[in-house]
Amino acid sequence: MAEVTIQQVAKAAGVSTSTVSNLLNGRAHRMLPETRVRVENTIEQLGYRPNRAARQLRTGRTQTIGLVVPSVGNPFWGSFARQLESAALEEGYHVLLCNSERDPDRERRYIEELWSDGIRGVVLCSSLPSLEHVAPVMQRGLHLVAFDRAAQADDPEALVSISIDNAVGSQLATAHLADLGHRRLAFVSGALGSVNRKDRYRGFANALEQAGLSVDKTILWPGASDWRFGDVESAELGRRAAHELLSSDTPPTGIVAINDMCALGICRGVRDAGLEVGTDVSVVGFDDIVLADLYDPPLTTVRQPMTEMAAAAITELKTRVEAGGPTPGRSLLLRPELVVRSSTSAPRS
Amino acid sequence: MAEVTIQQVAKAAGVSTSTVSNLLNGRAHRMLPETRVRVENTIEQLGYRPNRAARQLRTGRTQTIGLVVPSVGNPFWGSFARQLESAALEEGYHVLLCNSERDPDRERRYIEELWSDGIRGVVLCSSLPSLEHVAPVMQRGLHLVAFDRAAQADDPEALVSISIDNAVGSQLATAHLADLGHRRLAFVSGALGSVNRKDRYRGFANALEQAGLSVDKTILWPGASDWRFGDVESAELGRRAAHELLSSDTPPTGIVAINDMCALGICRGVRDAGLEVGTDVSVVGFDDIVLADLYDPPLTTVRQPMTEMAAAAITELKTRVEAGGPTPGRSLLLRPELVVRSSTSAPRS
DNA sequence: GTGAAAGCGCTAACAC
DNA sequence: GTGTTAGCGCTTTCAC
């Protein structure tokens, strides 16, 4: 039950604690090769593991970063959490998981608690437009990476933002439909409340323009639901949007959805109307959640490069935390990728 | 940048550190009400937050528990992680997230690392039939709750197992089909490798017997894929199983799947065969992942009471960790619940 | 009712 | 090249 301490190792190896400590902290060159081997063996034999609390108390550093997500129950965030944890492991970090449940107060409390836990780097996936509630903690020295949220003018100066280029993403999606020959395109989204949503709509509009289609020929279906507010709501919105769109005189042949759940709802609405997805109507999603590939038909969608994004988040955090001092913020926009599956094809006739 | 310490608080309040500490640790009754108020105000004013590392070093206790899951990218585990984190928060604990990625070695290393981080309670969602690889750490005093894995005879003595009653679950699913009037039922699963799978099959067999149907009239489709090994694999297995089953002379009218992903694959296979799910063929899943309700048609399935299970896991861990000493293991089997949606109905004709 | 002081296990000057 | 030592911030026993 009693753990092995550095003193016991030192004693058993016939050296001082500093020698053991030196070995532990990558200063092996300071000692004779034979000493080194002896200490290494002793550590091995005794099964010694440094006490993190003591180490942290002494150095002020933790090997833990915080992750605040709306909910890992959501596959999108679950998938990101997984990638982030793997990236963190590579760099010798652990991840403390915090679900904000979209409660701004819970989010703020978590951030403060993480700080007082000694954690100096946090990845925040916030649903909130403003980050002023975390500004005080950042002022104290917390390094924060905002994920999936484009940088804002009034963001704290030191903030790092990592996100995909949403405009490029939906431009890819829309251009794909235009290239296939579609001429009547619709964009389905709830209210364009967040910057992400606005950007995605902008990409859609850009692509139409480039394809020589005027924007006013397209249909924007405004709903009340908020971005990723709930999977069920997104899907339901898509379904109803499809019903409405397909009952018009000149129904679209291609639909760009704000996200995959919405696209899935659209697919269902298309089927409700007695039409087939992928042949009668082409549908493109966004995010490439696990489900997209498992759906029937597999969904053409825009993939967020999760692995790269997670790695970038860890790199930023590690660099900043280890440097210590205040560092200027920046914004990283990664390029999304179009994944073509079976929900899109050339229009009929 | 420099944090407020207990000394500073003591000095500012004109008391000693022990008085502040006493207040912090629920021993406020030891001091005069006025002292108490004064100290409380000072803490508030200075924004003092106790340093966790120092506290942990001193007491040997952490307010963090470990969670080891195959991958939070999987919606089933993501959903559990979310519930566990919420339950932990209620009790003042944090959750450290570890994805084993189904690598036994990574799993073992994580457990050991958690131990040396000072963590004394871990929820392990292991894919491994044997837990002997964690026995040494449990010997040292780590409290372990195994989740979604029925207890085994050779498990470490102190192990707590929390799971649903899988046999009851598939019995509910199967009885539901029998009650609807189905007479030709199939059970689709990969190899019955894990205890969970065996139990689910047992429940299926029991229900048939009770309905007066002999087991040998049913079809077991053995595949190579392992339980929850991968969503894609599970779904593919279901799809191929459906193809095979439906091309027989006396195809089943009701199919019980080993899990939801498999059920989704079956639905697709049914559609491939030109039949409709919910009318021509009834399909029941298992787990009630988010997707089950969003699919088309919404899937009838067996729900695992995640919230209760997570709460139970935290309660067990908290009790044991705070008691300190060795505690006898036990096994908790919660009752699953049948969720009837549209993928099941009475058979045709 | 309050304070003084020891020490948890470790790191990093600094001395030799 | 190796050892000695002073704390990191906190809790807790033991005096007063």
XYZ file of C-alpha atoms in Angstrom, chain B residues 57-285:
229
model
C 0.385 15.603 -1.510
C -0.545 16.154 2.088
C -3.626 13.953 2.329
C -2.911 11.424 -0.364
C -6.400 11.916 -1.743
C -7.490 13.138 -5.159
C -10.861 14.353 -6.244
C -10.368 12.711 -9.600
C -11.490 9.352 -10.850
C -10.286 7.649 -13.978
C -12.454 6.471 -16.822
C -11.084 3.936 -19.249
C -13.259 3.277 -22.287
C -12.503 1.644 -25.621
C -13.224 4.943 -27.368
C -15.470 7.910 -26.620
C -15.790 8.253 -30.347
C -18.286 5.418 -30.073
C -21.674 6.952 -29.207
C -22.383 4.270 -26.638
C -19.273 5.105 -24.646
C -19.586 8.789 -25.319
C -22.999 8.706 -23.796
C -21.753 6.781 -20.778
C -18.800 9.117 -20.331
C -21.136 12.036 -20.275
C -23.363 10.507 -17.628
C -20.429 9.430 -15.532
C -18.908 12.860 -15.624
C -22.167 14.421 -14.508
C -22.560 11.936 -11.675
C -18.957 12.568 -10.626
C -19.509 16.310 -10.608
C -22.418 15.860 -8.207
C -20.043 14.231 -5.764
C -17.285 16.745 -6.292
C -15.135 14.549 -8.478
C -13.463 15.133 -11.808
C -13.071 12.553 -14.535
C -9.844 11.793 -16.332
C -10.589 10.353 -19.743
C -8.610 7.440 -21.166
C -9.339 5.743 -24.468
C -7.846 2.295 -24.526
C -8.560 1.953 -28.238
C -9.051 -1.709 -27.389
C -5.363 -2.133 -26.868
C -4.844 -4.356 -23.790
C -1.422 -2.928 -23.220
C -2.615 0.629 -23.432
C -5.375 -0.263 -21.000
C -2.922 -1.660 -18.486
C -0.536 1.241 -18.842
C -3.357 3.697 -18.286
C -4.471 1.958 -15.127
C -0.947 2.058 -13.764
C -0.503 5.657 -14.714
C -3.750 6.617 -13.048
C -2.533 4.902 -9.919
C 0.722 6.808 -9.902
C -1.242 9.996 -10.512
C -2.710 9.383 -7.102
C -6.058 8.288 -8.464
C -7.604 5.584 -6.321
C -10.863 4.948 -8.152
C -11.282 3.916 -11.766
C -14.203 2.898 -13.936
C -12.957 0.368 -16.436
C -14.900 -0.453 -19.554
C -12.733 -3.244 -20.744
C -13.060 -5.359 -23.785
C -10.964 -8.057 -22.216
C -12.451 -11.256 -20.843
C -9.889 -11.458 -18.074
C -8.917 -8.667 -15.720
C -5.776 -10.283 -14.436
C -3.718 -7.489 -15.972
C -5.127 -5.048 -13.449
C -4.967 -7.391 -10.464
C -1.555 -6.108 -9.305
C -2.770 -2.517 -9.098
C -5.918 -3.590 -7.316
C -3.718 -5.450 -4.890
C -2.022 -2.159 -4.127
C -5.355 -0.589 -3.304
C -6.908 0.704 -6.515
C -10.684 0.583 -6.439
C -12.053 -0.641 -9.714
C -15.533 -0.707 -11.158
C -15.923 -2.831 -14.258
C -18.698 -1.528 -16.439
C -20.773 -3.403 -19.007
C -19.075 -6.658 -18.199
C -20.641 -9.407 -16.121
C -18.579 -10.613 -13.166
C -16.356 -13.628 -13.692
C -15.309 -16.303 -11.243
C -11.651 -15.451 -11.591
C -12.079 -11.685 -11.254
C -10.074 -9.913 -8.567
C -11.917 -10.193 -5.269
C -12.421 -6.488 -4.698
C -13.871 -5.882 -8.149
C -17.238 -4.188 -8.487
C -19.132 -5.058 -11.633
C -21.929 -2.888 -12.956
C -23.906 -3.996 -15.927
C -27.431 -4.527 -17.108
C -28.985 -7.942 -17.029
C -28.323 -8.827 -20.619
C -30.381 -11.997 -20.538
C -33.422 -10.093 -19.309
C -32.823 -7.480 -21.969
C -32.940 -9.784 -24.944
C -35.715 -11.736 -23.307
C -37.754 -8.530 -23.293
C -36.872 -7.908 -26.922
C -37.722 -11.416 -28.012
C -40.923 -11.655 -25.972
C -42.016 -8.402 -27.572
C -41.765 -9.992 -31.012
C -43.457 -13.175 -29.838
C -46.280 -11.161 -28.299
C -46.802 -9.377 -31.579
C -47.404 -12.783 -33.119
C -44.058 -13.526 -34.720
C -43.247 -17.222 -34.914
C -40.096 -17.379 -36.979
C -37.449 -15.459 -35.092
C -33.765 -15.041 -35.720
C -30.965 -13.884 -33.503
C -28.109 -12.111 -35.206
C -24.754 -11.768 -33.593
C -21.110 -12.227 -34.288
C -19.316 -15.011 -32.448
C -20.685 -15.438 -28.918
C -17.300 -14.613 -27.479
C -18.112 -12.339 -24.583
C -20.271 -13.121 -21.601
C -22.553 -10.262 -22.607
C -23.224 -11.871 -25.941
C -23.798 -15.263 -24.446
C -26.262 -13.789 -21.963
C -28.137 -12.016 -24.693
C -28.420 -15.200 -26.645
C -29.576 -17.012 -23.530
C -32.346 -14.461 -23.029
C -33.406 -14.974 -26.619
C -33.550 -18.737 -26.146
C -35.462 -18.384 -22.869
C -38.076 -16.167 -24.424
C -38.608 -18.573 -27.294
C -39.086 -21.399 -24.887
C -41.605 -19.436 -22.871
C -43.478 -18.600 -26.042
C -43.622 -22.270 -26.887
C -41.227 -21.944 -29.787
C -38.373 -24.330 -29.919
C -34.943 -22.903 -30.092
C -33.832 -24.995 -32.998
C -36.331 -23.259 -35.225
C -34.405 -20.078 -34.805
C -31.414 -18.994 -36.735
C -28.164 -17.956 -35.218
C -25.943 -16.200 -37.607
C -22.394 -16.523 -36.402
C -19.940 -14.004 -37.713
C -16.320 -13.306 -37.082
C -16.691 -9.772 -35.781
C -16.265 -9.094 -32.096
C -18.720 -7.310 -29.836
C -18.706 -3.606 -30.498
C -15.414 -4.090 -32.233
C -16.323 -1.481 -34.700
C -19.556 0.185 -35.660
C -18.927 -0.350 -39.307
C -18.168 -4.027 -38.852
C -21.260 -4.592 -36.733
C -23.454 -2.933 -39.292
C -21.897 -4.851 -42.162
C -22.406 -8.087 -40.290
C -26.070 -7.257 -39.781
C -26.516 -6.461 -43.413
C -24.996 -9.683 -44.632
C -26.906 -11.678 -42.028
C -30.146 -10.171 -43.303
C -29.287 -11.102 -46.878
C -28.667 -14.677 -45.871
C -31.679 -14.977 -43.606
C -34.148 -13.489 -46.050
C -33.086 -15.691 -48.928
C -34.065 -18.843 -47.047
C -37.257 -20.790 -47.781
C -38.803 -19.857 -44.472
C -37.367 -16.452 -43.728
C -37.824 -15.036 -40.228
C -40.391 -12.296 -39.747
C -38.693 -10.985 -36.619
C -34.984 -10.438 -35.991
C -33.273 -9.771 -32.673
C -29.892 -8.068 -33.085
C -26.974 -8.224 -30.688
C -26.767 -4.422 -30.691
C -28.094 -1.324 -32.405
C -25.386 -0.980 -35.007
C -26.000 -4.551 -36.027
C -29.738 -3.856 -36.134
C -29.142 -0.871 -38.384
C -27.181 -3.084 -40.739
C -30.024 -5.590 -40.711
C -32.479 -2.842 -41.621
C -30.377 -2.004 -44.591
C -30.167 -5.648 -45.607
C -33.924 -5.920 -45.364
C -34.298 -2.961 -47.644
C -31.747 -4.420 -50.050
C -34.062 -7.426 -50.312
C -36.902 -5.175 -51.395
C -38.725 -5.508 -48.077
C -39.793 -2.911 -45.583
C -38.594 -2.753 -42.007
C -41.385 -2.616 -39.441
C -44.003 -4.146 -41.710
C -42.444 -7.006 -43.695
C -39.752 -7.680 -41.175
C -39.537 -6.542 -37.551
C -36.135 -5.713 -36.116
C -35.112 -5.138 -32.494
C -31.795 -3.636 -31.461
